[in-house]
Amino acid sequence: MTVALTEALAPHVREPSHELVQVVRGRRSGLAITIAVHSTALGPAAGGCRIAHYPDPAAAIEDALRLAAAMTEKNALAGLDHGGAKAVVALPTAARPIGAERTALLHDLGDAIESLGGRYIAGPDVGSGPVDMSVIGERTSHVCCRPVEDGGSGDSSFHTARGTLAALGAVADEAFGSPEPAGRTFGVIGLGAVGAHVARLLSRAGARLVVTDINPAARDLAEEMGATWVDPDNALATEVDILVPAALGGLLTARTVPLLRCAAVAGPANNQLDEPATARLLAARGILWAPDVVVSAGGVIHATGVDLRGESEEQLTGRLSGIATTLRHVFRTARTHGITPADAAGELAQQRVRQEQRQES
C-alpha cells in the first residue's frame, strides 16, 4: 500500500495491514475498481467481487479492506491454502448496470484481476453471480464459480447454507447441550439465496422458524415452510433460541445488541459486527456469538475445492462438516482464555498464518 493511500485512508481504517491495495478506473466502464489483497501467506488470495453503490470512494476502499481481511481469517480457519482478498466495484447509483454496460464493467474487472498474475482468485459476492464469473473469465483465468454448464462449480449459496447448518449444530450444542435443531426456534433474518436454503434445511431438520426479509414476496416461502413471519423492524427483538443473520452485515451494534432476545447468534451474513467492541457487548449479555468467518465458509470451501483442487463430493462434505469442529475449537479457546469467540477466531487464524510464514522463512 502506498504512503499516499495509507494517509488518505487513515481517518477511516485502523492500521491496515494489507499486502496490496489497487484502485483503477475501468477503461471501458469508467468505474472505480478496488482490489485489496490482505495476505498471500497461505497461498493465492481468494475472495468475492462486490458490485455496489457507495457514498464516496473512501467508503468503497474501506469496505474492500475490511472484507479482504475477513477473507484471510475465513480461509485460514477453513483450512484452505489461500489468503484473503476482495474486489469492489463502486457504482455511482443504486442501479446496477445491465447489458453492454455490465459486460464492460466485468471485462474491466477481469483485466484488473489478470494484472495481478494469479495473486488473487475471484468469485461472486454481493451484486455478482456465476454468470458474471464467466464474463470476467473472458479476460482472466483466475476466477471461480462459473456456471456448471461452463465447467465451473456454479452457485455456492447452497453449500454456504450446508456449512451454516453444520455450524448451527455446534452452536446449539454449546448453548443448549445438544446439536439437534429439532424443537429449537431459529430466527432467520434474510431469505435471499443463502438464507432461503438455510431456512429450508432447518425446517427439514424439525426446527421451528421465525423469518423475515425486506422483500415482502419472501412471505410465500415462509408460508411454504410453515414459518412465523415477523416485520423486519421487529426481527431482532423477537424471542428465539438462535438468531441467524443471513442478509448484509453490520446488524450487530451497540444499539441493537440490547434488543436481542436469544441465547446465541450464528449466521452466514458477513461482517455482522459493526466494530470489534460489539463482541464484548454480546458476551456481557451472555449471548453466544459464532464468528461469521467460520459459519459462512461453506461457499469458498466448495468453490475452491471444485474449481481449484478437483475434490470429490465426499471430500467436500467432510470439509463442510468440519466447520462444526472448527467452531467448537473456537468456543473452547474462548472459554479457556476468557476471551470472546471473535478474538479466539482471530487468534487461531493468525496462528495458522504465522506458522506458514515461519515455515517459509
Coordinates of C-alpha atoms in Angstrom, one line a residue:
M1 CA 0.0 0.0 0.0
T2 CA 1.4 3.4 -1.0
V3 CA 2.1 6.1 1.6
A4 CA -0.3 8.4 -0.1
L5 CA -3.1 5.8 0.0
T6 CA -2.4 4.9 3.6
E7 CA -2.5 8.6 4.6
A8 CA -5.8 9.1 2.7
L9 CA -7.4 6.2 4.5
A10 CA -6.1 6.9 8.0
P11 CA -9.3 8.6 9.2
H12 CA -11.4 5.6 8.0
V13 CA -9.3 2.5 8.5
R14 CA -7.4 1.5 11.6
E15 CA -3.8 0.1 10.9
P16 CA -4.4 -1.5 7.5
S17 CA -2.0 -4.5 7.1
H18 CA -2.8 -5.4 3.6
E19 CA -0.1 -6.6 1.1
L20 CA -1.7 -4.7 -1.8
V21 CA -4.4 -2.2 -2.5
Q22 CA -5.0 -1.4 -6.1
V23 CA -7.5 1.2 -7.3
V24 CA -8.0 1.5 -11.0
R25 CA -10.6 3.2 -13.3
G26 CA -12.0 0.8 -15.8
R27 CA -11.1 1.9 -19.3
R28 CA -14.5 0.7 -20.7
S29 CA -16.9 1.4 -17.8
G30 CA -15.2 4.4 -16.2
L31 CA -16.0 2.9 -12.8
A32 CA -13.5 2.7 -9.9
I33 CA -12.4 -0.8 -9.1
T34 CA -10.6 -1.6 -5.8
I35 CA -8.8 -4.8 -5.3
A36 CA -7.5 -5.4 -1.8
V37 CA -5.2 -8.3 -1.2
H38 CA -4.8 -8.8 2.6
S39 CA -2.5 -11.8 2.7
T40 CA -1.0 -14.5 0.4
A41 CA 0.9 -16.2 3.2
L42 CA -1.1 -19.4 2.9
G43 CA -1.4 -19.2 -0.9
P44 CA -3.1 -17.1 -3.6
A45 CA -5.7 -14.9 -2.1
A46 CA -9.4 -15.8 -2.7
G47 CA -12.4 -13.6 -2.3
G48 CA -15.5 -12.3 -4.0
C49 CA -16.3 -9.4 -6.3
R50 CA -18.7 -7.0 -4.8
I51 CA -20.6 -4.6 -7.1
A52 CA -22.4 -2.0 -5.1
H53 CA -23.2 1.7 -4.6
Y54 CA -21.0 3.6 -2.1
P55 CA -21.5 7.2 -0.9
D56 CA -17.9 8.1 -1.6
P57 CA -14.6 6.5 -2.9
A58 CA -13.2 6.1 0.6
A59 CA -16.2 4.0 1.7
A60 CA -15.6 1.6 -1.2
I61 CA -11.9 1.2 -0.4
E62 CA -12.7 0.8 3.3
D63 CA -15.2 -2.0 2.6
A64 CA -12.6 -3.7 0.3
L65 CA -10.0 -3.6 3.1
R66 CA -12.4 -4.9 5.7
L67 CA -13.8 -7.7 3.6
A68 CA -10.3 -8.8 2.4
A69 CA -9.0 -9.1 6.0
A70 CA -12.1 -11.1 6.9
M71 CA -11.4 -13.5 4.0
T72 CA -7.9 -14.1 5.3
E73 CA -9.5 -15.3 8.6
K74 CA -12.2 -17.3 6.8
N75 CA -9.8 -19.2 4.6
A76 CA -7.3 -19.8 7.3
L77 CA -9.9 -21.1 9.7
A78 CA -11.4 -23.3 7.0
G79 CA -8.0 -25.0 6.5
L80 CA -7.7 -23.7 2.9
D81 CA -4.3 -22.8 1.4
H82 CA -5.5 -19.4 0.4
G83 CA -5.1 -15.9 1.7
G84 CA -7.8 -13.2 1.7
A85 CA -8.7 -10.6 -0.9
K86 CA -11.8 -8.7 -2.2
A87 CA -12.7 -6.7 -5.3
V88 CA -15.1 -3.8 -5.0
V89 CA -16.7 -2.0 -7.9
A90 CA -18.1 1.3 -6.7
L91 CA -21.4 2.2 -8.6
P92 CA -22.4 5.8 -8.8
T93 CA -26.1 4.9 -8.0
A94 CA -28.0 2.0 -6.6
A95 CA -29.0 0.9 -10.1
R96 CA -26.8 -1.9 -11.3
P97 CA -25.5 -1.9 -14.9
I98 CA -27.1 -4.3 -17.4
G99 CA -26.4 -5.4 -20.9
A100 CA -23.4 -3.9 -22.7
E101 CA -22.7 -1.6 -19.7
R102 CA -22.4 -4.6 -17.4
T103 CA -20.2 -6.5 -19.8
A104 CA -17.9 -3.5 -20.0
L105 CA -17.7 -3.4 -16.2
L106 CA -17.0 -7.1 -15.9
H107 CA -14.3 -7.0 -18.6
D108 CA -12.7 -4.1 -16.7
L109 CA -12.8 -6.2 -13.5
G110 CA -11.3 -9.2 -15.3
D111 CA -8.4 -7.1 -16.6
A112 CA -7.7 -5.8 -13.1
I113 CA -7.7 -9.3 -11.7
E114 CA -5.5 -10.6 -14.6
S115 CA -3.0 -7.8 -13.9
L116 CA -2.2 -9.4 -10.6
G117 CA -0.9 -12.6 -12.2
G118 CA -2.8 -15.1 -10.1
R119 CA -2.2 -13.4 -6.8
Y120 CA -6.0 -13.0 -6.4
I121 CA -8.6 -15.6 -7.4
A122 CA -12.1 -14.1 -7.7
G123 CA -15.6 -15.4 -7.1
P124 CA -19.1 -14.0 -6.7
D125 CA -20.2 -11.6 -3.9
V126 CA -23.0 -9.1 -3.4
G127 CA -24.0 -7.8 -6.8
S128 CA -22.4 -10.6 -8.8
G129 CA -23.1 -14.2 -9.6
P130 CA -21.9 -17.3 -11.5
V131 CA -22.9 -15.9 -15.0
D132 CA -20.8 -12.8 -14.2
M133 CA -17.8 -15.0 -13.4
S134 CA -18.0 -16.4 -16.9
V135 CA -17.9 -12.9 -18.4
I136 CA -15.0 -12.0 -16.1
G137 CA -13.4 -15.3 -17.2
E138 CA -13.2 -13.9 -20.8
R139 CA -10.4 -11.7 -19.5
T140 CA -8.7 -13.8 -16.8
S141 CA -8.4 -17.5 -15.8
H142 CA -8.2 -16.5 -12.1
V143 CA -11.9 -16.9 -11.3
C144 CA -14.1 -19.4 -9.6
C145 CA -17.9 -20.3 -9.6
R146 CA -18.6 -20.1 -13.3
P147 CA -21.9 -21.9 -14.1
V148 CA -21.8 -25.7 -14.1
E149 CA -22.6 -25.7 -17.8
D150 CA -19.5 -23.6 -18.3
G151 CA -17.3 -26.1 -16.4
G152 CA -17.4 -24.3 -13.1
S153 CA -18.6 -25.0 -9.6
G154 CA -21.7 -22.9 -10.1
D155 CA -23.8 -21.1 -7.4
S156 CA -22.2 -21.6 -4.0
S157 CA -25.2 -20.4 -1.9
F158 CA -26.5 -23.9 -1.1
H159 CA -23.0 -25.0 0.1
T160 CA -22.7 -21.9 2.2
A161 CA -26.1 -23.0 3.7
R162 CA -24.8 -26.5 4.3
G163 CA -21.9 -25.2 6.2
T164 CA -24.1 -22.9 8.2
L165 CA -26.3 -25.9 9.2
A166 CA -23.2 -27.6 10.5
A167 CA -22.2 -24.5 12.4
L168 CA -25.7 -24.2 13.9
G169 CA -25.3 -27.7 15.3
A170 CA -22.1 -26.7 17.1
V171 CA -23.8 -23.5 18.4
A172 CA -26.8 -25.4 19.7
D173 CA -24.5 -27.9 21.4
E174 CA -22.5 -25.1 23.1
A175 CA -25.6 -23.2 24.2
F176 CA -28.1 -26.0 25.0
G177 CA -26.1 -29.2 25.3
S178 CA -27.4 -30.8 22.1
P179 CA -26.5 -30.2 18.4
E180 CA -30.0 -31.2 17.2
P181 CA -32.1 -28.3 15.7
A182 CA -35.3 -30.2 16.2
G183 CA -37.6 -28.4 18.7
R184 CA -35.4 -25.3 18.8
T185 CA -36.6 -21.9 17.5
F186 CA -34.4 -20.2 14.9
G187 CA -34.9 -16.6 13.7
V188 CA -33.7 -16.3 10.2
I189 CA -33.1 -12.7 9.1
G190 CA -32.9 -12.5 5.3
L191 CA -34.4 -15.1 2.9
G192 CA -32.1 -14.4 -0.1
A193 CA -30.1 -17.1 -1.9
V194 CA -28.3 -18.4 1.2
G195 CA -30.9 -17.5 3.9
A196 CA -33.7 -19.4 2.0
H197 CA -31.5 -22.5 1.8
V198 CA -30.7 -22.3 5.5
A199 CA -34.3 -21.9 6.4
R200 CA -35.3 -24.9 4.3
L201 CA -32.6 -27.1 5.8
L202 CA -33.6 -26.1 9.3
S203 CA -37.3 -26.8 8.5
R204 CA -36.4 -30.2 7.2
A205 CA -34.5 -30.9 10.4
G206 CA -37.5 -30.2 12.6
A207 CA -36.7 -26.7 13.8
R208 CA -39.3 -24.0 14.5
L209 CA -38.7 -21.0 12.3
V210 CA -39.3 -17.2 12.7
V211 CA -38.3 -15.5 9.5
T212 CA -38.2 -12.1 7.9
D213 CA -36.9 -10.3 4.8
I214 CA -37.1 -6.7 3.4
N215 CA -38.8 -8.2 0.3
P216 CA -42.5 -8.9 1.1
A217 CA -42.6 -11.6 -1.6
A218 CA -40.5 -13.8 0.7
R219 CA -43.6 -14.4 2.7
D220 CA -44.5 -17.1 0.2
L221 CA -41.5 -19.1 1.3
A222 CA -42.4 -18.6 5.0
E223 CA -45.9 -19.9 4.3
E224 CA -44.4 -22.9 2.4
M225 CA -42.3 -23.9 5.4
G226 CA -44.9 -23.1 8.0
A227 CA -42.7 -20.4 9.5
T228 CA -43.8 -17.4 11.5
W229 CA -43.3 -14.2 9.7
V230 CA -42.2 -11.0 11.5
D231 CA -41.7 -7.5 10.3
P232 CA -38.1 -6.7 9.6
D233 CA -38.1 -3.9 12.1
N234 CA -39.1 -6.3 14.8
A235 CA -36.9 -9.3 13.9
L236 CA -34.1 -8.5 16.3
A237 CA -36.4 -8.2 19.3
T238 CA -38.3 -11.4 18.6
E239 CA -37.7 -14.2 21.2
V240 CA -35.9 -17.1 19.6
D241 CA -33.3 -19.7 20.7
I242 CA -30.7 -18.8 18.0
L243 CA -30.8 -15.8 15.8
V244 CA -29.5 -16.4 12.2
P245 CA -28.4 -13.3 10.3
A246 CA -28.4 -14.1 6.6
A247 CA -28.5 -10.7 4.9
L248 CA -26.0 -7.9 4.8
G249 CA -23.5 -7.2 7.6
G250 CA -23.4 -4.5 10.3
L251 CA -26.5 -5.9 12.0
L252 CA -25.0 -6.1 15.5
T253 CA -24.3 -2.7 17.1
A254 CA -24.3 -1.0 20.4
R255 CA -27.9 0.0 19.7
T256 CA -29.2 -3.4 18.5
V257 CA -27.5 -5.8 20.9
P258 CA -29.7 -4.7 23.9
L259 CA -32.7 -5.6 21.8
L260 CA -31.8 -9.2 21.4
R261 CA -33.9 -11.9 23.0
C262 CA -31.9 -15.1 22.1
A263 CA -29.2 -17.4 23.6
A264 CA -27.0 -17.3 20.6
V265 CA -26.3 -15.5 17.2
A266 CA -24.9 -17.5 14.3
G267 CA -25.5 -17.0 10.6
P268 CA -23.9 -16.7 7.2
A269 CA -24.1 -12.9 6.8
N270 CA -20.6 -11.5 6.6
N271 CA -19.2 -8.8 8.9
Q272 CA -22.1 -8.9 11.4
L273 CA -20.3 -6.8 14.0
D274 CA -20.1 -3.1 13.3
E275 CA -16.9 -3.0 15.3
P276 CA -14.8 -5.4 17.4
A277 CA -16.1 -4.0 20.7
T278 CA -19.6 -5.2 19.9
A279 CA -18.4 -8.8 20.5
R280 CA -17.8 -7.8 24.1
L281 CA -21.3 -6.4 24.4
L282 CA -22.7 -9.7 23.3
A283 CA -20.6 -11.6 25.8
A284 CA -21.6 -9.2 28.6
R285 CA -25.2 -10.1 27.9
G286 CA -24.4 -13.8 27.9
I287 CA -25.2 -14.2 24.2
L288 CA -23.0 -16.7 22.4
W289 CA -21.8 -15.3 19.1
A290 CA -20.4 -17.6 16.4
P291 CA -17.9 -15.7 14.2
D292 CA -19.3 -15.3 10.7
V293 CA -15.9 -16.0 9.2
V294 CA -16.3 -19.6 10.4
V295 CA -20.1 -20.0 9.8
S296 CA -20.1 -18.7 6.2
A297 CA -17.1 -20.6 4.9
G298 CA -19.1 -23.3 3.1
G299 CA -19.2 -21.3 -0.2
V300 CA -15.5 -20.8 -0.6
I301 CA -14.7 -24.3 0.6
H302 CA -16.9 -25.7 -2.1
A303 CA -15.9 -23.3 -4.9
T304 CA -12.1 -23.7 -4.4
G305 CA -12.5 -27.4 -3.8
V306 CA -14.3 -28.0 -7.1
D307 CA -12.6 -25.4 -9.3
L308 CA -9.0 -25.4 -8.0
R309 CA -8.5 -28.8 -6.3
G310 CA -10.9 -31.1 -8.1
E311 CA -12.1 -32.6 -4.8
S312 CA -14.8 -35.3 -4.6
E313 CA -18.2 -34.8 -3.1
E314 CA -17.1 -36.9 -0.2
Q315 CA -14.1 -34.7 0.4
L316 CA -16.2 -31.6 0.2
T317 CA -18.8 -32.9 2.6
G318 CA -16.1 -33.7 5.1
R319 CA -14.7 -30.2 4.8
L320 CA -18.2 -28.7 5.2
S321 CA -18.9 -30.8 8.3
G322 CA -15.5 -29.7 9.6
I323 CA -17.0 -26.2 10.1
A324 CA -18.6 -27.5 13.3
T325 CA -15.3 -28.9 14.5
T326 CA -13.6 -25.5 13.9
L327 CA -16.4 -23.7 15.7
R328 CA -16.1 -26.0 18.7
H329 CA -12.4 -25.2 18.8
V330 CA -13.1 -21.5 18.7
F331 CA -15.6 -21.8 21.6
R332 CA -13.2 -24.0 23.6
T333 CA -10.3 -21.5 23.1
A334 CA -12.6 -18.6 24.1
R335 CA -13.6 -20.4 27.3
T336 CA -10.0 -21.4 28.2
H337 CA -8.6 -17.9 27.8
G338 CA -11.6 -15.9 28.9
I339 CA -11.9 -14.1 25.6
T340 CA -14.7 -13.6 23.1
P341 CA -15.2 -16.1 20.3
A342 CA -14.4 -13.2 17.9
D343 CA -11.0 -12.8 19.5
A344 CA -10.5 -16.5 19.6
A345 CA -11.2 -16.9 15.9
G346 CA -8.8 -14.1 15.1
E347 CA -6.0 -15.6 17.2
L348 CA -6.5 -19.0 15.7
A349 CA -6.4 -17.6 12.2
Q350 CA -3.3 -15.6 12.9
Q351 CA -1.6 -18.6 14.4
R352 CA -2.0 -20.5 11.2
V353 CA -0.7 -17.6 9.1
R354 CA 2.3 -17.1 11.4
Q355 CA 3.1 -20.9 11.3
E356 CA 3.1 -20.8 7.5
Q357 CA 5.3 -17.7 7.5
R358 CA 7.8 -19.4 9.8
Q359 CA 8.0 -22.5 7.6
E360 CA 8.7 -20.4 4.6
S361 CA 11.5 -18.3 6.3

